[in-house]
mmCIF file of C-alpha atoms in Angstrom:
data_model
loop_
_atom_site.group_PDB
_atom_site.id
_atom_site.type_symbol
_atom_site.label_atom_id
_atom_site.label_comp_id
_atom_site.label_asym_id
_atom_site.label_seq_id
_atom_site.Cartn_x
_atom_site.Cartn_y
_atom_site.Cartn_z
ATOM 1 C CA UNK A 7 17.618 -32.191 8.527
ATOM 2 C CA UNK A 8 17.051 -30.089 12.026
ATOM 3 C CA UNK A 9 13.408 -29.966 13.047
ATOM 4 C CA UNK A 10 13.040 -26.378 14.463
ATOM 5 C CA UNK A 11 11.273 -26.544 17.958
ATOM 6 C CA UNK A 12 8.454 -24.616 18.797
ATOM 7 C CA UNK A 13 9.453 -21.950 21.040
ATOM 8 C CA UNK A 14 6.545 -19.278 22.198
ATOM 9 C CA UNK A 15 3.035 -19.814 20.958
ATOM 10 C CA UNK A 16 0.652 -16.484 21.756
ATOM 11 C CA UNK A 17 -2.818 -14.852 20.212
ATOM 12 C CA UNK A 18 -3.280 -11.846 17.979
ATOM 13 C CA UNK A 19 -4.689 -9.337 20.230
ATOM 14 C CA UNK A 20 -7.912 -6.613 19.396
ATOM 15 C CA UNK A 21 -6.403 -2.924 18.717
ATOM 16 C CA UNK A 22 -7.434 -0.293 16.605
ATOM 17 C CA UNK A 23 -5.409 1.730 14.005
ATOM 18 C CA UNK A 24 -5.836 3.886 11.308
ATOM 19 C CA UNK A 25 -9.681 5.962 11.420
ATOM 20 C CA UNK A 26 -10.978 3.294 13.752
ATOM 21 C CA UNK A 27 -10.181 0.246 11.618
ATOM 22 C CA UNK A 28 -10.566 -3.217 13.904
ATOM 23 C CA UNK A 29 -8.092 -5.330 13.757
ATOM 24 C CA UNK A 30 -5.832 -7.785 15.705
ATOM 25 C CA UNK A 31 -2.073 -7.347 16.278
ATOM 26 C CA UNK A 32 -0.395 -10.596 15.796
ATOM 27 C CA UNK A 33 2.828 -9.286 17.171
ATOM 28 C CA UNK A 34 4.681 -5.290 16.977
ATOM 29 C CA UNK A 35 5.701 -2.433 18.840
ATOM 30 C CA UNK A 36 7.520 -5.202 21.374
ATOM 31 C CA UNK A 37 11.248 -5.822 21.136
ATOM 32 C CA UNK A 38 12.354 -5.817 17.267
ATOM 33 C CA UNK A 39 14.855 -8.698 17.866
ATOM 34 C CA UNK A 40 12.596 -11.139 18.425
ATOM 35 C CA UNK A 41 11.291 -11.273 15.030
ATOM 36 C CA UNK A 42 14.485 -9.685 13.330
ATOM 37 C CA UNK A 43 14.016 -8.354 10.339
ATOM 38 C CA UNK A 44 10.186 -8.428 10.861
ATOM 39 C CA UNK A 45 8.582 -5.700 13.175
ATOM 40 C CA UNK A 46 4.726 -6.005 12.931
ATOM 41 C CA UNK A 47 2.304 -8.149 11.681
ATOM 42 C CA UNK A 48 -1.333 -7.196 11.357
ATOM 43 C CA UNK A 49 -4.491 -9.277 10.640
ATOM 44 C CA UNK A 50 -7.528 -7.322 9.821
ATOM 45 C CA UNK A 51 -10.354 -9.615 9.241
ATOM 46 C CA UNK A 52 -13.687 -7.775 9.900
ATOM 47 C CA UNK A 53 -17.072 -8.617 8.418
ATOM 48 C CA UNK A 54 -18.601 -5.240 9.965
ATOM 49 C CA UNK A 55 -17.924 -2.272 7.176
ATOM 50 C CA UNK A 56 -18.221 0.254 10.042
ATOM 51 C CA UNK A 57 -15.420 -1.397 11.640
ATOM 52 C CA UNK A 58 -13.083 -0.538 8.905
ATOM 53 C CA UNK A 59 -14.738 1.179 5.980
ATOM 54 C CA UNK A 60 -12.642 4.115 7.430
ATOM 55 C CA UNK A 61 -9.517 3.057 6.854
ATOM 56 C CA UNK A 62 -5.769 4.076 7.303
ATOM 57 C CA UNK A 63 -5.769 7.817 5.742
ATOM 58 C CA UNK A 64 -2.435 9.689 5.080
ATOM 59 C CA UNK A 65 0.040 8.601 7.096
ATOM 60 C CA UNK A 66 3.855 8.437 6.742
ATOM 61 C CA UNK A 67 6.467 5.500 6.680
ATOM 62 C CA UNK A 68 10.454 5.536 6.533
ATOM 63 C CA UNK A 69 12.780 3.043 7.029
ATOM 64 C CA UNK A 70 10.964 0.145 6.380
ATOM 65 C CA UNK A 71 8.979 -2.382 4.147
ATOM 66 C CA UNK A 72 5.339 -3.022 4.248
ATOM 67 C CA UNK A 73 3.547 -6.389 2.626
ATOM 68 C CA UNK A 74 -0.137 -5.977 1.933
ATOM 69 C CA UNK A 75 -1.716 -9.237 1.550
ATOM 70 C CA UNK A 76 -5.417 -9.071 0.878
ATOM 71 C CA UNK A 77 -7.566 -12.381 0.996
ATOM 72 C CA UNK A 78 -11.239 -10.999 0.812
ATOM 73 C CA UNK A 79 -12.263 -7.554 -0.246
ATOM 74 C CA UNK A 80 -10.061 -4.611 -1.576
ATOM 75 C CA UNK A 81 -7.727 -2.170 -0.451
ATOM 76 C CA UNK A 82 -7.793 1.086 -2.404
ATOM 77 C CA UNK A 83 -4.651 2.756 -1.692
ATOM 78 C CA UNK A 84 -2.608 6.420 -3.087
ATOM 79 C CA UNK A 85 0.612 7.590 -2.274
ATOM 80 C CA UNK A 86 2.533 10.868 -2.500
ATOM 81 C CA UNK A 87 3.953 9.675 -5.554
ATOM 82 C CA UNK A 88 1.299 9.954 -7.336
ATOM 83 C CA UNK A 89 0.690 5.805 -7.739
ATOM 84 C CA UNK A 90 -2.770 4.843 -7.229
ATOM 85 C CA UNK A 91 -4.595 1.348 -7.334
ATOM 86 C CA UNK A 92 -7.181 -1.565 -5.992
ATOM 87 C CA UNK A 93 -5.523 -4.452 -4.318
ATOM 88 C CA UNK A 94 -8.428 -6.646 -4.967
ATOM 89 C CA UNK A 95 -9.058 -10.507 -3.389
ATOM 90 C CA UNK A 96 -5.824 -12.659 -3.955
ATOM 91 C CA UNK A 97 -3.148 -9.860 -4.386
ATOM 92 C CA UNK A 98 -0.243 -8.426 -2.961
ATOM 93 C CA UNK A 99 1.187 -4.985 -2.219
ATOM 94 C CA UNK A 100 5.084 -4.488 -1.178
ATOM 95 C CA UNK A 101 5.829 -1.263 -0.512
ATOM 96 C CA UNK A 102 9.553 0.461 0.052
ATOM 97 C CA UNK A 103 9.027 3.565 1.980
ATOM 98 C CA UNK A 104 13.170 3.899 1.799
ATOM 99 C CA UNK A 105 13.364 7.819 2.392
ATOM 100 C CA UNK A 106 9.960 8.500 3.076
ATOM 101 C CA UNK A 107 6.762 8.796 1.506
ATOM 102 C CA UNK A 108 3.245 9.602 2.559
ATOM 103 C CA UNK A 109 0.224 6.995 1.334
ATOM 104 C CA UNK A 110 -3.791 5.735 2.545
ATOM 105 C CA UNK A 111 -4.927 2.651 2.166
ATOM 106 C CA UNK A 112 -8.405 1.962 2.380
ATOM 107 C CA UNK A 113 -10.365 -1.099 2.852
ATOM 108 C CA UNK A 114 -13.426 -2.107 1.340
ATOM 109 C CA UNK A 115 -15.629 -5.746 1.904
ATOM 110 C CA UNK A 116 -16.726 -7.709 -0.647
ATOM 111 C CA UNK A 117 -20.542 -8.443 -1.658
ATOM 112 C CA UNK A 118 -20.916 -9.764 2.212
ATOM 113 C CA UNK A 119 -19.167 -7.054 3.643
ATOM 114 C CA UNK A 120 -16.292 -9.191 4.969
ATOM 115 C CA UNK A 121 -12.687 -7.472 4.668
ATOM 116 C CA UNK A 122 -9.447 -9.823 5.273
ATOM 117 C CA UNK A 123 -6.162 -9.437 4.808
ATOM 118 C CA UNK A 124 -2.450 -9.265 6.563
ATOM 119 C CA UNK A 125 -0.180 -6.098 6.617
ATOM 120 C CA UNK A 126 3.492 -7.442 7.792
ATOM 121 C CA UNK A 127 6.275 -4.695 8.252
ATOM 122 C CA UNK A 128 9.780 -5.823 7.589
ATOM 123 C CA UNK A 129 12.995 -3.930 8.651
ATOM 124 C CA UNK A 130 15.266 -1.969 6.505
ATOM 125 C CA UNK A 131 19.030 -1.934 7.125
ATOM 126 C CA UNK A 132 21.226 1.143 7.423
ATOM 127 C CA UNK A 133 22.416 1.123 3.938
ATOM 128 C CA UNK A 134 18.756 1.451 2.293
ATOM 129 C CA UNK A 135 17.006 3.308 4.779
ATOM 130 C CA UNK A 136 16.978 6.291 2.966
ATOM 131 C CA UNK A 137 16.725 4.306 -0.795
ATOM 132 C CA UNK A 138 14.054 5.381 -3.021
ATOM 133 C CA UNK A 139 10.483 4.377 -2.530
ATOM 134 C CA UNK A 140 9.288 1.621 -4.076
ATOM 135 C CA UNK A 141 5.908 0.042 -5.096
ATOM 136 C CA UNK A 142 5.628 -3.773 -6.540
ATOM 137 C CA UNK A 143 1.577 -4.856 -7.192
ATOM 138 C CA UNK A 144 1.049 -8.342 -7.835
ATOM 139 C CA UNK A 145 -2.025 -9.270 -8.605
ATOM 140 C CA UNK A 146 -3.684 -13.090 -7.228
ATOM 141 C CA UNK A 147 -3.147 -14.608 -10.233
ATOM 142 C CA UNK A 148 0.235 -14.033 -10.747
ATOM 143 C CA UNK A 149 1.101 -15.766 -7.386
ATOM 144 C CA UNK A 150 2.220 -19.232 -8.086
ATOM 145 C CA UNK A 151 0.365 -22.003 -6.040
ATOM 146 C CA UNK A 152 1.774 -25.194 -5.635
ATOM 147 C CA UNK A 153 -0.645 -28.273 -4.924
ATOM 148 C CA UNK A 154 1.482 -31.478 -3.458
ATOM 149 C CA UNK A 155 0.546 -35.251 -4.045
ATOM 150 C CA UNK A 156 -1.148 -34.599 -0.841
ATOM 151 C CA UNK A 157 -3.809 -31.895 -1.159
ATOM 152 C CA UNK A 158 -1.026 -29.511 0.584
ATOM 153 C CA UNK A 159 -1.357 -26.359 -0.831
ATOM 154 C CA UNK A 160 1.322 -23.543 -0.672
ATOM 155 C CA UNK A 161 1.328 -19.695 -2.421
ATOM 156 C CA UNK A 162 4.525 -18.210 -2.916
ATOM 157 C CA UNK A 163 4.597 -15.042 -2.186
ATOM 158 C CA UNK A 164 8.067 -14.237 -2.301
ATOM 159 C CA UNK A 165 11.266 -16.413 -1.956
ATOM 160 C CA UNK A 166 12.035 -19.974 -3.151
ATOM 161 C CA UNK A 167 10.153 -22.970 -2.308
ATOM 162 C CA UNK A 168 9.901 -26.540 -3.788
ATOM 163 C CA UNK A 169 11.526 -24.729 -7.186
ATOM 164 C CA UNK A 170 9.339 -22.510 -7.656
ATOM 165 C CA UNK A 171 9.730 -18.673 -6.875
ATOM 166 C CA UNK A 172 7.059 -15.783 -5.367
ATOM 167 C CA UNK A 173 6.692 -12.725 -8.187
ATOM 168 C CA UNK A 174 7.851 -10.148 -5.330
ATOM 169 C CA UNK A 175 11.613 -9.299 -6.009
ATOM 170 C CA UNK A 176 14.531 -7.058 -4.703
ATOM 171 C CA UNK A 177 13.612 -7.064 -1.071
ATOM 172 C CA UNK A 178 16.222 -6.299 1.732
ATOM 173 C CA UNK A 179 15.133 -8.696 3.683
ATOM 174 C CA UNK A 180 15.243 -11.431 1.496
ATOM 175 C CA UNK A 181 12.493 -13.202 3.256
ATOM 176 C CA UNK A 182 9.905 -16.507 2.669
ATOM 177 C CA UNK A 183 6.408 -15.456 2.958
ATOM 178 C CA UNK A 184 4.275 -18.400 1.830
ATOM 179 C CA UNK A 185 0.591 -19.085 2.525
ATOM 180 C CA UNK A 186 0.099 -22.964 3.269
ATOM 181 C CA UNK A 187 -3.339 -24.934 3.681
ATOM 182 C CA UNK A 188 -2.661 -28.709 4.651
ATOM 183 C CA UNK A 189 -5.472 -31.214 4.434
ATOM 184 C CA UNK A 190 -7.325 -32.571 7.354
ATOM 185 C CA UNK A 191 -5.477 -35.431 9.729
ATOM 186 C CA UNK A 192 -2.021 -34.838 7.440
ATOM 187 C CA UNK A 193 1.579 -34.312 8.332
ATOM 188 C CA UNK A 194 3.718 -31.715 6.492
ATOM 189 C CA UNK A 195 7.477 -31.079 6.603
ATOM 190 C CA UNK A 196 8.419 -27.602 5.185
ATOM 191 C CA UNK A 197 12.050 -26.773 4.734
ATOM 192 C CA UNK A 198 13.178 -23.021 6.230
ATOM 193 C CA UNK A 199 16.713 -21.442 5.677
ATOM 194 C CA UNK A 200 18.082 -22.441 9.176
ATOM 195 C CA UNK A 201 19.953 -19.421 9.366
ATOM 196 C CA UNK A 202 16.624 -16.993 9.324
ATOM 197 C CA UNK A 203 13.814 -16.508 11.913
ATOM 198 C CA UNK A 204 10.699 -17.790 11.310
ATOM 199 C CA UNK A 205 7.015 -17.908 12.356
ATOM 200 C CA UNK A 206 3.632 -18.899 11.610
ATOM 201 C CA UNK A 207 0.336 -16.872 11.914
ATOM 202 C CA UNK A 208 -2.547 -19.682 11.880
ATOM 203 C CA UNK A 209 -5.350 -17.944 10.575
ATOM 204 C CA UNK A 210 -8.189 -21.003 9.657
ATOM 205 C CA UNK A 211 -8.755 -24.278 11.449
ATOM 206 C CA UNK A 212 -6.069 -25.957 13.915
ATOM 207 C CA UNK A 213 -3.125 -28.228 14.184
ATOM 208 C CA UNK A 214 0.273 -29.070 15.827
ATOM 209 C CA UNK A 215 3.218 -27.791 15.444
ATOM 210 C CA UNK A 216 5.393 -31.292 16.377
ATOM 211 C CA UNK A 217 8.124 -33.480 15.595
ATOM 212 C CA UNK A 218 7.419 -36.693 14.633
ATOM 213 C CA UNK A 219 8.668 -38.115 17.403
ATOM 214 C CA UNK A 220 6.704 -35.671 19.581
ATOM 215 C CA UNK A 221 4.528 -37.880 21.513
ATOM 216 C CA UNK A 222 1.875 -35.260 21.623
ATOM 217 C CA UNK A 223 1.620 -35.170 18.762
ATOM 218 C CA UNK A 224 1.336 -39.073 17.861
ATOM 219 C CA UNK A 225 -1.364 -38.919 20.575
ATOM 220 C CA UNK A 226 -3.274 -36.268 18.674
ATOM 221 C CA UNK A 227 -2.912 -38.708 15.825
ATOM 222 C CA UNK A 228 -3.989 -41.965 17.183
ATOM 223 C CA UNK A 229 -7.091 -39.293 18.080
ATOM 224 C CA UNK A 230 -7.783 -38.090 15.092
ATOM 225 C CA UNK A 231 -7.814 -41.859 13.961
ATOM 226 C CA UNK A 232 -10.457 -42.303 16.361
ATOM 227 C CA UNK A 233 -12.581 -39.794 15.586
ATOM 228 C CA UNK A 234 -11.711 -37.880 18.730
ATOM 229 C CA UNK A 235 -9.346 -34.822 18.890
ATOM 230 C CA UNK A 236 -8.393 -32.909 22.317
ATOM 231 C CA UNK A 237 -8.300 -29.508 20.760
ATOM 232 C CA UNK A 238 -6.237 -28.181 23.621
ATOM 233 C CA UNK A 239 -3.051 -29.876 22.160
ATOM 234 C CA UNK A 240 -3.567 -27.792 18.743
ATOM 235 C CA UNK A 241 -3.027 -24.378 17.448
ATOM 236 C CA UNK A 242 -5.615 -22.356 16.511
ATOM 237 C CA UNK A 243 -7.226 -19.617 15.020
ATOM 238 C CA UNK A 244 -5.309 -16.101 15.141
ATOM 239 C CA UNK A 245 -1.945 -18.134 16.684
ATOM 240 C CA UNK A 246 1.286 -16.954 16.248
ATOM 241 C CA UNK A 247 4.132 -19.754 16.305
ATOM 242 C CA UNK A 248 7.547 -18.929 16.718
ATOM 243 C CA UNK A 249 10.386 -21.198 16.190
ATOM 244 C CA UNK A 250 13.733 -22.143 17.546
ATOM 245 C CA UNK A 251 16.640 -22.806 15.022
ATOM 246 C CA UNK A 252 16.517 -25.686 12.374
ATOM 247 C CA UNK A 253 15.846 -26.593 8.871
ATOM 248 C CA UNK A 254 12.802 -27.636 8.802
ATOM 249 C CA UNK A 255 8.835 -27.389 10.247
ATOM 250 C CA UNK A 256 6.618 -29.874 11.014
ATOM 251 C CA UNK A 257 2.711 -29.222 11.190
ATOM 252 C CA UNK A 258 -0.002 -32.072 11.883
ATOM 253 C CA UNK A 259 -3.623 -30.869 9.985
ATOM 254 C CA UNK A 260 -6.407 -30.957 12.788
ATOM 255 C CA UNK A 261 -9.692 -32.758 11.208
ATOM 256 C CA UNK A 262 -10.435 -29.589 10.023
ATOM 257 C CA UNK A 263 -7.327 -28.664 8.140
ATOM 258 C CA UNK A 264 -5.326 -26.135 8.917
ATOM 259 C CA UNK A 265 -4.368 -22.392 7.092
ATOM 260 C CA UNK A 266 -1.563 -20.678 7.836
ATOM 261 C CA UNK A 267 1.329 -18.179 7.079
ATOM 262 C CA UNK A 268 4.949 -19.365 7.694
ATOM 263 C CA UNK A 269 7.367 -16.234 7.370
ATOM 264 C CA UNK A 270 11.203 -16.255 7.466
ATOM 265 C CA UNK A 271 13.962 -13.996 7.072
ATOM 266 C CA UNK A 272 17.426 -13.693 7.894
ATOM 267 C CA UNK A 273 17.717 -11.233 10.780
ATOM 268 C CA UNK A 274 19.649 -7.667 10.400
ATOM 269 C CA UNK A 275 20.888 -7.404 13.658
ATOM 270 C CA UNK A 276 21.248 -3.594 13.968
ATOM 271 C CA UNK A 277 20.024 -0.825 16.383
ATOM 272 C CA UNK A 278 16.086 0.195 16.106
ATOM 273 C CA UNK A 279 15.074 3.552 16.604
ATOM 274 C CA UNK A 280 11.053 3.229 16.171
ATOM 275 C CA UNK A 281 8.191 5.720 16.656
ATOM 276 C CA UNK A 282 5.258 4.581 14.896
ATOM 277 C CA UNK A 283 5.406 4.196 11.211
ATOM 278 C CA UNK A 284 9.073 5.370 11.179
ATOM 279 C CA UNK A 285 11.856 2.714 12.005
ATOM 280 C CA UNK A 286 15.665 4.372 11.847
ATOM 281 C CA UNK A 287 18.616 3.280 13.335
ATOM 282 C CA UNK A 288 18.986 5.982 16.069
ATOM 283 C CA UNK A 289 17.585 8.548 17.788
ATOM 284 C CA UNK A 290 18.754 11.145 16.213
ATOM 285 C CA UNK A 291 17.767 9.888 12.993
ATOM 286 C CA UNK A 292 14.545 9.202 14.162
ATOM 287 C CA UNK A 293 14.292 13.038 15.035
ATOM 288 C CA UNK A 294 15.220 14.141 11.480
ATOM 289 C CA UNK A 295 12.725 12.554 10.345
ATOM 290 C CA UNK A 296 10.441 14.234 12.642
ATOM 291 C CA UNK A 297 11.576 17.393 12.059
ATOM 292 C CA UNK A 298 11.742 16.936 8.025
ATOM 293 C CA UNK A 299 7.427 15.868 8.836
ATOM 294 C CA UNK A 300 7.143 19.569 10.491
ATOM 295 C CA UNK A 301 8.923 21.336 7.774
ATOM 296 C CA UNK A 302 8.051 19.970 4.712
ATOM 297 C CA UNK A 303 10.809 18.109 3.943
ATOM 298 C CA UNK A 304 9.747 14.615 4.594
ATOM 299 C CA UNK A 305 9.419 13.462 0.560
ATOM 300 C CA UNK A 306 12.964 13.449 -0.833
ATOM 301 C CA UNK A 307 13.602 14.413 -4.290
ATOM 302 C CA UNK A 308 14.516 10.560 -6.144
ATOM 303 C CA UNK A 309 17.303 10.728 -8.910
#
């Protein structure tokens, strides 16, 4: 096994999108090849309904895929399909825009107002850019959750992991999106297709991304042991981790645990012509698609 090195660690960043909707911007809009076939990540965690009780009205998307993961609150969302629904606490929403199609999504807190969730947008390659769109709900329950000897717990979003498999299927990308929660003061090694990119979004207590042999990271341990921690020497809250090549990750828990996403996918490696919610290939394809918003012609007839 090849423990993948950390290689760039940086901090979701306040924007706003949508009607106003507050949110923080893990990583997007930068250059698409660092996190080939991924392009954005989003984490909007708000306990302030004014903040995003106006939501993401109609807007379009081509060329892409978008994962809606929703951890408190709901996301009421309608497309120009005609498909409506609730992603409620728990659940998942991968859409295929493929050719184009026009949807809102709108957020709503639970019974203390607080709103959390994670919008990621994966690439498309050439060949499916213009495929049909495509809607997959999976509601919380139907996410398998795997707890390990222990206390490490992992949902499966989509992909293969320790033999079991996520519910969301068919995806270009082919990626692993799991959601991990590792016990205070404990050491996990998670296995990762060494021939994808990968990342992990920390989004609840802290940790360290090490080797075992990383002598940081035995310091942090002989810390923790002690009842003293140097929080400088862990990842945090709202941290994206990005990773060098290898097999396999290593995180040590802080005393508080840590919560995070760990993504992978095996990169596309073609041109990116973005503008917005619209990712082609080239320019010129970006501009039909433009043009086809002025005149109408943006939905494509499916067969």
């Amino acid at each position: 096994m090849t423990f993948r090195p950390v290689t760039q660690t940086t901090h979701a960043q306040p924007t706003m999108e949508g009607a106003g909707v507050h949110l923080h911007r893990v990583f997007g809009f930068g250059d698409p090849s660092e996190s080939d076939p991924f392009l954005l990540l989003d984490d909007f965690r708000n306990d302030i309904p004014q903040h995003y009780e106006k939501g993401f009205p109609w807007h379009p998307h081509r060329g892409i895929e978008t994962i809606t993961y929703v951890l408190e609150g709901e996301v009421a969302h309608g497309d120009s399909l005609g498909n409506n629904g609730t992603l409620g606490a728990g659940s998942v929403q991968w859409m295929t825009a493929g050719s184009g199609i026009l949807h809102q999504e709108m957020p709503k807190g639970n019974a203390a107002g607080q709103m959390h969730g994670f919008q990621l947008w994966a690439n498309l390659p050439s060949s499916l850019k213009m495929t049909a769109p495509r809607y997959q709900d999976i509601q919380g329950g139907d996410i398998p959750e795997i707890i390990d000897d222990d206390g490490t717990r992992v949902k499966i979003i989509t992909g293969n992991f320790w033999g079991k498999s996520g519910p969301v299927d068919g995806i270009a990308a082919d990626p692993l999106y799991l959601d991990i929660s590792v016990p205070p003061n404990t050491r996990k090694t998670l296995p990762v297709d060494t021939r994808a990119n990968a990342f992990a979004y920390v989004f609840a207590g802290a940790g360290r991304f090490t080797d075992a042999a990383d002598p940081i990271g035995v310091r942090v341990e002989k810390e923790v042991a002690g009842q003293e921690i140097n929080i400088r020497d862990m990842t945090g809250n709202r941290t994206l981790v990005r990773f060098g090549n290898g097999d396999e990750v290593t995180v040590k828990a802080g005393p508080d645990g840590i919560r995070f996403l760990l993504v992978a996918g095996r990169p596309i490696q073609e041109p990116v012509a973005w503008h917005g919610p619209i990712v082609m290939n080239t320019q010129a394809e970006l501009m039909q698609a433009m043009k086809d918003l002025r005149n109408g012609t943006f939905i494509k007839s499916q067969h």
